[in-house]
Coordinates of C-alpha atoms in Angstrom, one line a residue:
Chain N
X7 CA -6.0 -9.2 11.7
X8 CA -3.1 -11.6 11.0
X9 CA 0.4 -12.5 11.7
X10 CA 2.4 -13.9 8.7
X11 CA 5.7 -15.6 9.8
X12 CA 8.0 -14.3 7.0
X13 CA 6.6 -10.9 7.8
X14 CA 6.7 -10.8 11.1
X15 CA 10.3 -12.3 10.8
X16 CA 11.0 -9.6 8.3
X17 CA 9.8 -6.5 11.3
X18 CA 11.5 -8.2 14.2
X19 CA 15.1 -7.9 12.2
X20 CA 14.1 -4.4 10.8
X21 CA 13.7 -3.9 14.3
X22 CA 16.7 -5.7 15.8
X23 CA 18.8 -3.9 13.2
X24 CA 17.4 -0.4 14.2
X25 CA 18.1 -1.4 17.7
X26 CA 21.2 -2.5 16.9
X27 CA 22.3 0.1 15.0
X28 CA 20.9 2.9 18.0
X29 CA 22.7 0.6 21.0
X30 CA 25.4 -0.9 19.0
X31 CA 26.9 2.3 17.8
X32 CA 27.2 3.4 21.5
X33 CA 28.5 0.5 23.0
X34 CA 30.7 0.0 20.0
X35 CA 32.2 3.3 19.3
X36 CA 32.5 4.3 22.2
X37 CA 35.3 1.5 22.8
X38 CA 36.7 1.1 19.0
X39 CA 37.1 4.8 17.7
X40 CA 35.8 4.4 13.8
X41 CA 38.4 6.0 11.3
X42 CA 37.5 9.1 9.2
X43 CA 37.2 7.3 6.8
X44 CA 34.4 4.8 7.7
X45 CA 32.9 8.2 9.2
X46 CA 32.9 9.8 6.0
X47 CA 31.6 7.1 3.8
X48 CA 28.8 7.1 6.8
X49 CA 28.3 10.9 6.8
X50 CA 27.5 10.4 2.9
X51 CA 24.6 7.1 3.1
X52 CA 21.7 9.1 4.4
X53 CA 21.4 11.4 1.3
X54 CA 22.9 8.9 -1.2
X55 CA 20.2 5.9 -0.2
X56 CA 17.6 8.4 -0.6
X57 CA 18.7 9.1 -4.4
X58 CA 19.1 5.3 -5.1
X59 CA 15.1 5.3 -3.9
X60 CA 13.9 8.1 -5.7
X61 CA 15.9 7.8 -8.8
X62 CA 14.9 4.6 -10.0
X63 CA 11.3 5.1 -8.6
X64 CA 10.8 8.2 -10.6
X65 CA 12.4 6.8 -13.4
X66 CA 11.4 3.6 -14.1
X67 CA 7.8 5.3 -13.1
X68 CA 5.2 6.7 -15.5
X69 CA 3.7 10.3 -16.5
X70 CA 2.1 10.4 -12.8
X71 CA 5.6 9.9 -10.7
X72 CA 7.7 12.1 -13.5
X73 CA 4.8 15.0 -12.9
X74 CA 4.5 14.0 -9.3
X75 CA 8.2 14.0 -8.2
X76 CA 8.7 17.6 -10.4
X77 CA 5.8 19.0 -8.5
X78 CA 7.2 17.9 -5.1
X79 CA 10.5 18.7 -5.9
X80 CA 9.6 22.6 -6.6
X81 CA 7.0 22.1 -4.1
X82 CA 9.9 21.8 -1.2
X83 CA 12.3 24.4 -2.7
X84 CA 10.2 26.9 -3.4
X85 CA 8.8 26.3 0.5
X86 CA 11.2 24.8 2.1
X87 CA 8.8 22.5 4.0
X88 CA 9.1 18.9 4.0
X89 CA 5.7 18.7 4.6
X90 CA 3.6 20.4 1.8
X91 CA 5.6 18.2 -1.1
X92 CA 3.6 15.1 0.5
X93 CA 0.3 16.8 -0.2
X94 CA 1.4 18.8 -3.2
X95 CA 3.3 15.2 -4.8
X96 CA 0.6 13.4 -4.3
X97 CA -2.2 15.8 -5.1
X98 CA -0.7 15.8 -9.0
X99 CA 0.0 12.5 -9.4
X100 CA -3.1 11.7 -8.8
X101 CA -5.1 13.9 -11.0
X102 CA -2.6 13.0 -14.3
X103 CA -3.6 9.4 -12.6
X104 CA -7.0 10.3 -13.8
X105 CA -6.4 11.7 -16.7
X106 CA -4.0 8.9 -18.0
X107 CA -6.7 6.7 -16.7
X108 CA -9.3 8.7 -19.0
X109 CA -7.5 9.0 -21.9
X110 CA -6.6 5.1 -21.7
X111 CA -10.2 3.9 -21.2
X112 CA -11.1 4.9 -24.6
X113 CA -8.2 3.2 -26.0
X114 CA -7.9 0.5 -24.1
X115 CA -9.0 -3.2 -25.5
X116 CA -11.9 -4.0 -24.2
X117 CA -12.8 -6.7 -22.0
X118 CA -14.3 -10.2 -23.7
X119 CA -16.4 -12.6 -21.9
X120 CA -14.9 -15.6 -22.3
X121 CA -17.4 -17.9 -20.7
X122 CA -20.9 -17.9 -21.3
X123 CA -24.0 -21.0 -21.0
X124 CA -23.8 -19.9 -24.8
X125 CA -20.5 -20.6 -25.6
X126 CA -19.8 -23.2 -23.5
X127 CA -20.3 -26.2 -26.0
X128 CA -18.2 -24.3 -29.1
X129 CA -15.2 -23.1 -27.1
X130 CA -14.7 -24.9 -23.9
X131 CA -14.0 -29.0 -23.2
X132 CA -14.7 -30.8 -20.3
X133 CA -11.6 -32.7 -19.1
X134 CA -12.0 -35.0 -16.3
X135 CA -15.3 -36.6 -14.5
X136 CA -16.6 -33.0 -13.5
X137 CA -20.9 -33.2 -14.9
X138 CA -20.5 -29.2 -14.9
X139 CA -24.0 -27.8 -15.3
X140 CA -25.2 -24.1 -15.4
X141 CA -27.1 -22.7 -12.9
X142 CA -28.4 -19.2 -12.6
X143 CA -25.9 -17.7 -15.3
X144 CA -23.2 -19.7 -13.2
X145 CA -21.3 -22.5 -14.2
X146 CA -21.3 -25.1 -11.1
X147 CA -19.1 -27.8 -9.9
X148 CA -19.7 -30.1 -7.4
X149 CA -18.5 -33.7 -7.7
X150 CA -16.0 -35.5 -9.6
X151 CA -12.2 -34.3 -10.2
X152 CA -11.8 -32.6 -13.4
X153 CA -11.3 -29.0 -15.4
X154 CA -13.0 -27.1 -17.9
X155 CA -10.3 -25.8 -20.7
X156 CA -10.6 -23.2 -23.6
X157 CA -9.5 -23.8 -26.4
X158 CA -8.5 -21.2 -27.4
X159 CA -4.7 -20.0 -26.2
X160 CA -3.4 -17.2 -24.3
X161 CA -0.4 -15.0 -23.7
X162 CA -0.4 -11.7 -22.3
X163 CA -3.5 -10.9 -20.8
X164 CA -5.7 -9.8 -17.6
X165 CA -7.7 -12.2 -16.2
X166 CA -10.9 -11.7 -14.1
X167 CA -12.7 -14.2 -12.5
X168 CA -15.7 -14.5 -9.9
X169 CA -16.1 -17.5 -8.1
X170 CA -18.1 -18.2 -5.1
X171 CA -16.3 -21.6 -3.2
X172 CA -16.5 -23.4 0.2
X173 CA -13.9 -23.3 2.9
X174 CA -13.5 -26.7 1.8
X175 CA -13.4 -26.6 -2.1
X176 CA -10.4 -27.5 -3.9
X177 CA -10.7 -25.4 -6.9
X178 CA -8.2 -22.8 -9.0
X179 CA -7.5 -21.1 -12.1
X180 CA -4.9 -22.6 -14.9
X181 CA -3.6 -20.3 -16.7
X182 CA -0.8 -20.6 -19.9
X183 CA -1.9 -24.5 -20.0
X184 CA 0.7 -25.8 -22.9
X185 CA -1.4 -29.1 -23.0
X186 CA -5.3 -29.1 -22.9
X187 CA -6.2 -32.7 -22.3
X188 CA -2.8 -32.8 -19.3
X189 CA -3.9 -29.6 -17.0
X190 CA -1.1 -29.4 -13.9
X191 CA 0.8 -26.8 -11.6
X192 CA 3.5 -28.4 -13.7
X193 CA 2.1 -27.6 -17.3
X194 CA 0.6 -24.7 -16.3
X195 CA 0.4 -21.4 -13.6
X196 CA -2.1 -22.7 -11.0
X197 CA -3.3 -19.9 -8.7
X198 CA -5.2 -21.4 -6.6
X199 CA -8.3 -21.4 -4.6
X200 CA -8.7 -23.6 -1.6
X201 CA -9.3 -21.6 1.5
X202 CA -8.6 -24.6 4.0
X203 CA -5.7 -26.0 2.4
X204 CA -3.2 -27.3 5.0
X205 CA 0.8 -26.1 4.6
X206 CA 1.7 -24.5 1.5
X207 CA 0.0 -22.4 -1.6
X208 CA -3.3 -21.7 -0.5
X209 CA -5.8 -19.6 -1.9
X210 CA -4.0 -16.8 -3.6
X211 CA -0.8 -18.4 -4.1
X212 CA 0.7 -19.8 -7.2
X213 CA 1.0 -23.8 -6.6
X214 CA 4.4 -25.1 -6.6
X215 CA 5.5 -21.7 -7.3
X216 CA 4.9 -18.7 -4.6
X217 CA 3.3 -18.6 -1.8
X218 CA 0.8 -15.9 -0.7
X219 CA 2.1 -13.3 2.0
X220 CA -1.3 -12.8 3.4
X221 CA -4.3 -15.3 4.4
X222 CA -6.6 -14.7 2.1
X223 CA -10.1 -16.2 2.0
X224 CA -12.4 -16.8 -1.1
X225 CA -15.8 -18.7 0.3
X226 CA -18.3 -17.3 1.6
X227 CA -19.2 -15.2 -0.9
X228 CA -18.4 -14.1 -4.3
X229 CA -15.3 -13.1 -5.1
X230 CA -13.3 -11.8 -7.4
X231 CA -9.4 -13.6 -8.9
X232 CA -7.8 -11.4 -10.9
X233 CA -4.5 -12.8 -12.8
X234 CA -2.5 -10.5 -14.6
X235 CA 0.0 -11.9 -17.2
X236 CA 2.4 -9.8 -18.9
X237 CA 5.8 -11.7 -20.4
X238 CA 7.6 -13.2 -17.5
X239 CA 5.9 -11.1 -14.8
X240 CA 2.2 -12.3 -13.4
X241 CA 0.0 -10.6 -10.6
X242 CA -2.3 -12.2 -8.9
X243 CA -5.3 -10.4 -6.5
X244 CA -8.2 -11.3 -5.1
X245 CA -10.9 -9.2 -4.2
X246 CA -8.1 -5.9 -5.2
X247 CA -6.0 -7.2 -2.4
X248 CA -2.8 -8.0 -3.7
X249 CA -2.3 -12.0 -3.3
X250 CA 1.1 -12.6 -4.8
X251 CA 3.7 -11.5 -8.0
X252 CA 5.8 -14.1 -9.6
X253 CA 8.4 -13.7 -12.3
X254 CA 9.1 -16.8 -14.4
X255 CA 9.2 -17.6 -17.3
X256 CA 8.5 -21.7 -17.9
X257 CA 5.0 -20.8 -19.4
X258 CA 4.7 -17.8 -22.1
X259 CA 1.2 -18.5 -23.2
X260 CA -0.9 -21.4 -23.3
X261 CA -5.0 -22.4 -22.4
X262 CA -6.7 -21.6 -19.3
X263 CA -8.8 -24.1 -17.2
X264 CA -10.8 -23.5 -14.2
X265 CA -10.9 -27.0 -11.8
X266 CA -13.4 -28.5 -9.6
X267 CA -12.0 -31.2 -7.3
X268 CA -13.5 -33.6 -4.9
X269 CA -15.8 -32.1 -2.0
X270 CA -18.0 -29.1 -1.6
X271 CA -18.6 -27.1 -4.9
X272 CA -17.5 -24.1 -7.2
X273 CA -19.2 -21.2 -8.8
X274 CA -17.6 -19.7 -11.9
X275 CA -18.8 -16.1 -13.4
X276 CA -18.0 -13.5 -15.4
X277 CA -14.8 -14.9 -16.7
X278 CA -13.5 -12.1 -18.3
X279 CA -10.3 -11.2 -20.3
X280 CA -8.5 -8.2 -21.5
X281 CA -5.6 -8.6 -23.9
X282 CA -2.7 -6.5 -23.0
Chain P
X15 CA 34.9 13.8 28.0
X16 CA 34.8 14.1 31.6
X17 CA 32.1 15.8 33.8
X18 CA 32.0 18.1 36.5
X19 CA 28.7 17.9 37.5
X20 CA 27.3 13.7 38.3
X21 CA 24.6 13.1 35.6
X22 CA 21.0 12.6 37.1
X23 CA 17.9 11.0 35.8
X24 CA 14.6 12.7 36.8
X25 CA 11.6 13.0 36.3
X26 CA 12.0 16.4 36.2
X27 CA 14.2 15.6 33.1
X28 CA 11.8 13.3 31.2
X29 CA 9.1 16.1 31.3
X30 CA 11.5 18.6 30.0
X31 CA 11.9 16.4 27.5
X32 CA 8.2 16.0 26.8
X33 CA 7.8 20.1 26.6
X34 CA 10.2 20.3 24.0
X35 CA 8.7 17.3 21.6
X36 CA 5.8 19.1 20.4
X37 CA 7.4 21.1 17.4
X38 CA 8.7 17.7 16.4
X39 CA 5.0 15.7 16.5
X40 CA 3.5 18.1 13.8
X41 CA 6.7 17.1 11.7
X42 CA 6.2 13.8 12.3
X43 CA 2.8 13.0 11.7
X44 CA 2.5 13.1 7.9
X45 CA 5.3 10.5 7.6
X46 CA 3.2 8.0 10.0
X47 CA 0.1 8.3 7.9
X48 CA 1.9 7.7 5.0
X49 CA 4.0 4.9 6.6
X50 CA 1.0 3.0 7.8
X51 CA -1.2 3.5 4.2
X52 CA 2.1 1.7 2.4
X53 CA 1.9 -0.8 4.9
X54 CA -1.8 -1.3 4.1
X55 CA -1.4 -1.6 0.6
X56 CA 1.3 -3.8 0.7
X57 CA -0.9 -6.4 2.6
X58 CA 0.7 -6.4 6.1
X59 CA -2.7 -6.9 8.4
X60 CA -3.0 -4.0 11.2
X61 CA -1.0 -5.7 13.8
X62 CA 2.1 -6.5 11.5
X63 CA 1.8 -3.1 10.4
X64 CA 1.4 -1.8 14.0
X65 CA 4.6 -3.7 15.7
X66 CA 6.3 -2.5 13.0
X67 CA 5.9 1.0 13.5
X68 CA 6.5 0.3 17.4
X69 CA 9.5 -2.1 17.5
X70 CA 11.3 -0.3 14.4
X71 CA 10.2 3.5 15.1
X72 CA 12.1 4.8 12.1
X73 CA 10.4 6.6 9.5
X74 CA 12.8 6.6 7.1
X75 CA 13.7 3.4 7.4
X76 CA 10.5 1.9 7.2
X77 CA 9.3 3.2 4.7
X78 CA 12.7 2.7 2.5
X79 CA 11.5 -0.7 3.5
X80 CA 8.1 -0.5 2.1
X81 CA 9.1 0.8 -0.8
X82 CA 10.9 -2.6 -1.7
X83 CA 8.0 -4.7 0.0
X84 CA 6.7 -7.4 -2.4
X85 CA 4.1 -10.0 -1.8
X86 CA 5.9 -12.9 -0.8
X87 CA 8.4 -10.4 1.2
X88 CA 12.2 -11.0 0.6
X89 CA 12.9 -11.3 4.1
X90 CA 17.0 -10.3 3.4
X91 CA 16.7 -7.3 1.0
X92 CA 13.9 -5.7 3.3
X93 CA 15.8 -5.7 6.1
X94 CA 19.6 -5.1 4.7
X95 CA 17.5 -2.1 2.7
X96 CA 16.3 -0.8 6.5
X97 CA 19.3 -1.5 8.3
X98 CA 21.6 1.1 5.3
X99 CA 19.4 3.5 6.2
X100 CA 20.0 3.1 10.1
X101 CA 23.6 3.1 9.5
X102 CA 24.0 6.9 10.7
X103 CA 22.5 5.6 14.1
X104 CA 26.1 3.9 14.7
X105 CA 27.7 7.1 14.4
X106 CA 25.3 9.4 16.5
X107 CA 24.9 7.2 19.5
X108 CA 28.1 7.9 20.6
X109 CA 27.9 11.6 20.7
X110 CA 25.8 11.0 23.1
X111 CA 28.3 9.9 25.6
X112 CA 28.7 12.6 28.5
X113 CA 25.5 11.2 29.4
X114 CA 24.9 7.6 28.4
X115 CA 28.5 7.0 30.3
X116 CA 26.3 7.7 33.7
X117 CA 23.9 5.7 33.1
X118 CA 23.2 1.9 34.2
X119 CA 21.0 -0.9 32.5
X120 CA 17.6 -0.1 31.4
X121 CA 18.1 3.7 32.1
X122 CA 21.2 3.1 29.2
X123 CA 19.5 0.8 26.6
X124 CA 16.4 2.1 26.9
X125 CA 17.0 5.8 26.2
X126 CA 18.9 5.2 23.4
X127 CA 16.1 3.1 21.7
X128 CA 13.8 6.1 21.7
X129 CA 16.6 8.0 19.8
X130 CA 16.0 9.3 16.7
X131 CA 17.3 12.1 14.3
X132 CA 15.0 15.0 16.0
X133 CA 15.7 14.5 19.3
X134 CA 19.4 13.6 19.4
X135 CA 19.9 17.0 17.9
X136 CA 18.1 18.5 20.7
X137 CA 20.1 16.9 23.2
X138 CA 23.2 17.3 21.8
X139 CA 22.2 21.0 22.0
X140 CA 20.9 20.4 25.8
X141 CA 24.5 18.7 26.6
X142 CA 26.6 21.5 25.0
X143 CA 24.4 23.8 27.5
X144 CA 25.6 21.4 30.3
X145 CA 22.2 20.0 31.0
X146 CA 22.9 17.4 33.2
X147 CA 19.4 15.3 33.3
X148 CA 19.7 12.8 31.0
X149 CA 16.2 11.7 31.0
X150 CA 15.6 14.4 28.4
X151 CA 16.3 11.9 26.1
X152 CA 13.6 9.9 26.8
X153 CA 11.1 12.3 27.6
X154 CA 11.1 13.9 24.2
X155 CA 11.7 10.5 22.2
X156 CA 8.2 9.1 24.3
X157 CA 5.6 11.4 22.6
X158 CA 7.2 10.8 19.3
X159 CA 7.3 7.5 19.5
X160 CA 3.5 7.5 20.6
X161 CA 2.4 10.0 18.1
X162 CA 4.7 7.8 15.2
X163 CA 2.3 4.6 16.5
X164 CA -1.2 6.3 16.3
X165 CA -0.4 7.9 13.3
X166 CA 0.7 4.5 11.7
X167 CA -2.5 2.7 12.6
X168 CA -4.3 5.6 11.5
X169 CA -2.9 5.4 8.2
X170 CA -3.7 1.7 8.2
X171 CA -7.4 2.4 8.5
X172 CA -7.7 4.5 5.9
X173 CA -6.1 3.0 4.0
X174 CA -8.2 -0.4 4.9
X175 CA -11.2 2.2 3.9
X176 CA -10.4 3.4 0.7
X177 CA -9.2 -0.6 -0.8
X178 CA -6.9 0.9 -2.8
X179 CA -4.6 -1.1 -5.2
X180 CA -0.7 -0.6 -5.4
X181 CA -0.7 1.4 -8.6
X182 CA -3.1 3.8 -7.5
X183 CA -1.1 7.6 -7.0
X184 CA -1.9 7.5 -3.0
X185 CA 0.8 5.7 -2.9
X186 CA 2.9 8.3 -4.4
X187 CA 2.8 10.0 -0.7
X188 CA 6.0 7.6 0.1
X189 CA 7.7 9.3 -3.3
X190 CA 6.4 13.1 -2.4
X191 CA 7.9 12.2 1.6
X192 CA 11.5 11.0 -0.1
X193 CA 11.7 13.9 -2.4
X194 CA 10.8 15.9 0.7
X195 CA 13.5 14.5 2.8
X196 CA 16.2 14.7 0.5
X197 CA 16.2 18.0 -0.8
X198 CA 17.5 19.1 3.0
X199 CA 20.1 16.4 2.8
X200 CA 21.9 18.4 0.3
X201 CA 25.3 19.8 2.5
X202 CA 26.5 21.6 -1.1
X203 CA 28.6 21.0 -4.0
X204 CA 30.7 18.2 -2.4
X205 CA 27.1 16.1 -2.7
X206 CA 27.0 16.4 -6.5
X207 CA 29.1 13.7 -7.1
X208 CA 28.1 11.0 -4.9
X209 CA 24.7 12.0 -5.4
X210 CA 25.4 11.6 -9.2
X211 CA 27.2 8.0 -8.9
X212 CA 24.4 6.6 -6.0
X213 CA 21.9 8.0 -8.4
X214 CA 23.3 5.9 -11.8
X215 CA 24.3 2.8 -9.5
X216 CA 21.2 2.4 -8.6
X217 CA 19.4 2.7 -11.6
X218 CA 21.8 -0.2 -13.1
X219 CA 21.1 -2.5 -10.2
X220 CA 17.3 -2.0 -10.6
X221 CA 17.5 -3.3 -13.9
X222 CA 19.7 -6.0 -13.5
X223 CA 17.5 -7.2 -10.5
X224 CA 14.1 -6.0 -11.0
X225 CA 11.5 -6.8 -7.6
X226 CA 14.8 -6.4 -5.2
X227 CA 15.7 -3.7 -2.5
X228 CA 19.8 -4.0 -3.3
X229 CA 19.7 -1.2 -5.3
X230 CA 19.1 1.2 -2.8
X231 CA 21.7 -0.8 -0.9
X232 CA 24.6 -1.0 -3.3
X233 CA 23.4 2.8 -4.8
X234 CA 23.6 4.0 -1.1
X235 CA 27.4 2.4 -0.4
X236 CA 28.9 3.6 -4.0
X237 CA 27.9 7.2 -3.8
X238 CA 29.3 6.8 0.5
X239 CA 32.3 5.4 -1.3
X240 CA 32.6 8.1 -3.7
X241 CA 32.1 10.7 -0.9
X242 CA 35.6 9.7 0.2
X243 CA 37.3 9.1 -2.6
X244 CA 36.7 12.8 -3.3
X245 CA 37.8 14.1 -0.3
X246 CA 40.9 12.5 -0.5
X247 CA 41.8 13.7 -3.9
X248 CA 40.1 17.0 -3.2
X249 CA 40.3 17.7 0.2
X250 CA 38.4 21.1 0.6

């Protein structure tokens, strides 16, 4: 239960515009008489926005909105309900969901632990003052400012991360890192996770970068950070809630570091990646 | 147009208007489920997604707009996307004249925010009769309007239920309900081209700016564009 300003900035002009259009058209038209020709470029926008919608939606889509958008589409003229295409639509572009979804799973790479009480000496460094230590199959942070870094590098990947944090913790996830031993929002993508952070970036958002639309919270309880890196596009979600999506292209691959910093303490588990 | 008979506002009109809104809730429901479940996934909370449905009270314009949300939201292609697709409003509002002419400040402004496609058409219908109560208009735009609200927040909690991502094909419903409204849209052969050139346009402009709502914008204005260029070589 939230208000986000942008948003709520973005609803109130939807709605002043709606308004405006309902009230405005009256009051306007009524004393200026709009040419035929304004009337016919407006008699043609309903139907022609819709097909600049759908086009590039169905598209620029997969097997599930080509099969879903055929299925409505015969679904409405063989009916001529605007109601059963919803169901129908849907219905199928759900189940070749499930069986792209199938068929991928068998193919897909398969998802690496990357950090592990076992690996930890061989392919991770300690950079920074942070005396991480292991505890219950969790690496822990509590004191000291610092980051642990792989070594190895990364491109295009997912990312998934549980972490368990205090409203106070000043933690966060590097990712694409081009320099191990200098770790920054500058050198790197930082998504961060500090749930009281004052102003800007947040937990969720991408430091220095994008801000996350929605308050979202990460102590408490585990959670789960998932990063998704693909070229110039990354996705970020906690706990399956979209966070934020950012499309730059200053890092293309690089390490990733996980940071501890200052008071109250981080948990890091099942750090998980998946080429793409 | 001038009247012979003064135009009233009743009560006996507004509940006229609220007997002849029931065909138009059954139509109207789907589209609020579906509005509120995009809203969900897009991460607006309940109450962002709930003033939206109530202050905007546009279906197809909300969800055109939801369709373009992104996480953070572009505050200026949202609502230039939503504000295309109201664009007809400016052109039906007047029609209703004979009757808004009679009427004085909140009676005015406020019936013609609880106009919508559905029951415009109905009153337009009930003026040509010579219905003289103009508080049809309201009446019939009230249930919708409540029905459009419940339906959104129900579609909010389910979707709040089921924690679905983006991708997954639920989502689709906003696709299937487009598809759904624009095969009616289609007036004939003098659509084809427009239809064609929004259709291309569009595609373009998605590439070219990927994570924007100005597609559907500029797509919407080039086939409206096209639309006239055609009549005036081919008037028919």
């Amino acid at each position: 239960m939230s208000l986000h300003t942008p948003t709520v900035i973005t609803i109130l002009l939807m709605a002043l515009g709606c308004y405006g259009c309902r009230a405005g058209g009256y009051w306007l038209l009524t004393r200026v008489r709009p040419s035929a020709a304004v009337q016919t470029v407006f008699s043609y926008i309903p139907g022609c926005l819709f097909v600049s919608f759908v086009i590039p939606a169905v598209i620029g889509g997969g097997p599930k909105e080509w099969v879903g958008a055929a299925v409505a589409l015969l679904t409405v003229i063989l009916t001529g309900s605007v109601i059963w295409p919803i169901f129908t639509g849907t219905g199928a572009a759900w189940m070749v969901w499930l069986l792209v979804g199938t068929a991928q799973a068998a193919e897909a790479p398969r998802w690496q632990t990357l950090l592990a009480e076992s690996n930890f000496a061989t392919q991770w460094q300690s950079v920074g003052d942070v005396q991480w230590r292991w505890e219950q199959g969790a690496l822990l942070g509590n004191a000291g400012d610092g980051f642990v870094v792989s070594n190895a590098r990364y491109s295009n990947f997912e990312l998934s991360v549980e972490v368990l944090i205090e409203p106070q913790t000043n933690s966060g996830v590097f990712i694409r890192c081009s320099d191990a031993k200098d770790i920054s929002p500058t050198n790197c993508y930082e998504v961060n996770l500090w749930d009281d952070r004052d102003g800007a970036f947040a937990t969720g958002s991408i430091v220095q970068r994008v801000e996350s639309a929605t308050k979202l919270r990460a102590s408490g309880q585990w959670s789960t950070l998932t990063v998704r890196a693909q070229g110039t596009h990354l996705q970020v979600k906690l706990n399956n809630t979209p966070a934020v999506e950012l499309d730059d292209a200053a890092h293309a691959e690089g390490h990733l570091a996980l940071q501890f910093r200052g008071s109250g303490s981080v948990r890091f588990r099942k750090v998980e990646i998946r080429p793409l | 147009m001038s009247n012979a008979l003064p135009v009233t506002f009743t009560r006996a009109g507004f509940l006229r208007g609220v007997r002849a809104s029931p065909p138009l809730l059954i139509g109207g429901l789907p589209f609020g489920l579906v509005a509120g479940l995009t809203a969900q996934a897009h991460g607006l909370s309940f109450l962002e997604s709930t003033l939206m449905s109530a202050t905007v009270f546009a279906g197809s314009a909300q969800l055109i707009a939801l369709g373009v949300w992104a996480a953070p939201v572009s505050v200026s292609t949202v609502s230039l996307a939503s504000l295309t697709m109201n664009l007809r409003f400016l052109l039906m509002g007047p029609l209703l004249a004979p009757w808004m002419d009679h009427l004085r400040g909140w009676r005015r402004w406020l019936s013609l925010f609880f106009m919508i496609d559905h029951n415009w058409a109905l009153a337009l219908k009930e003026i040509e009769k010579g219905e003289r109560d103009a508080a049809f208009l309201i009446g019939s735009g009230v249930p919708i309007w409540i029905v459009w609200v419940v339906s959104s927040i129900v579609g909010h909690l389910s979707g709040s239920l089921i924690h679905t991502g983006p991708g997954h094909p639920l989502f689709f419903a906003a696709l299937s309900t487009f598809i759904a409204l624009l095969v009616p849209m289609w007036r004939g052969k003098s659509d084809l081209l427009p239809w064609l050139v929004a259709g291309s346009v569009a595609l373009v402009v998605s590439q070219a700016l990927p994570h924007t709502a100005w597609h559907i914008v500029i797509g919407a204005l080039a086939g409206g564009i096209t639309g006239l260029l055609q009549q005036r070589w081919r008037p028919s």
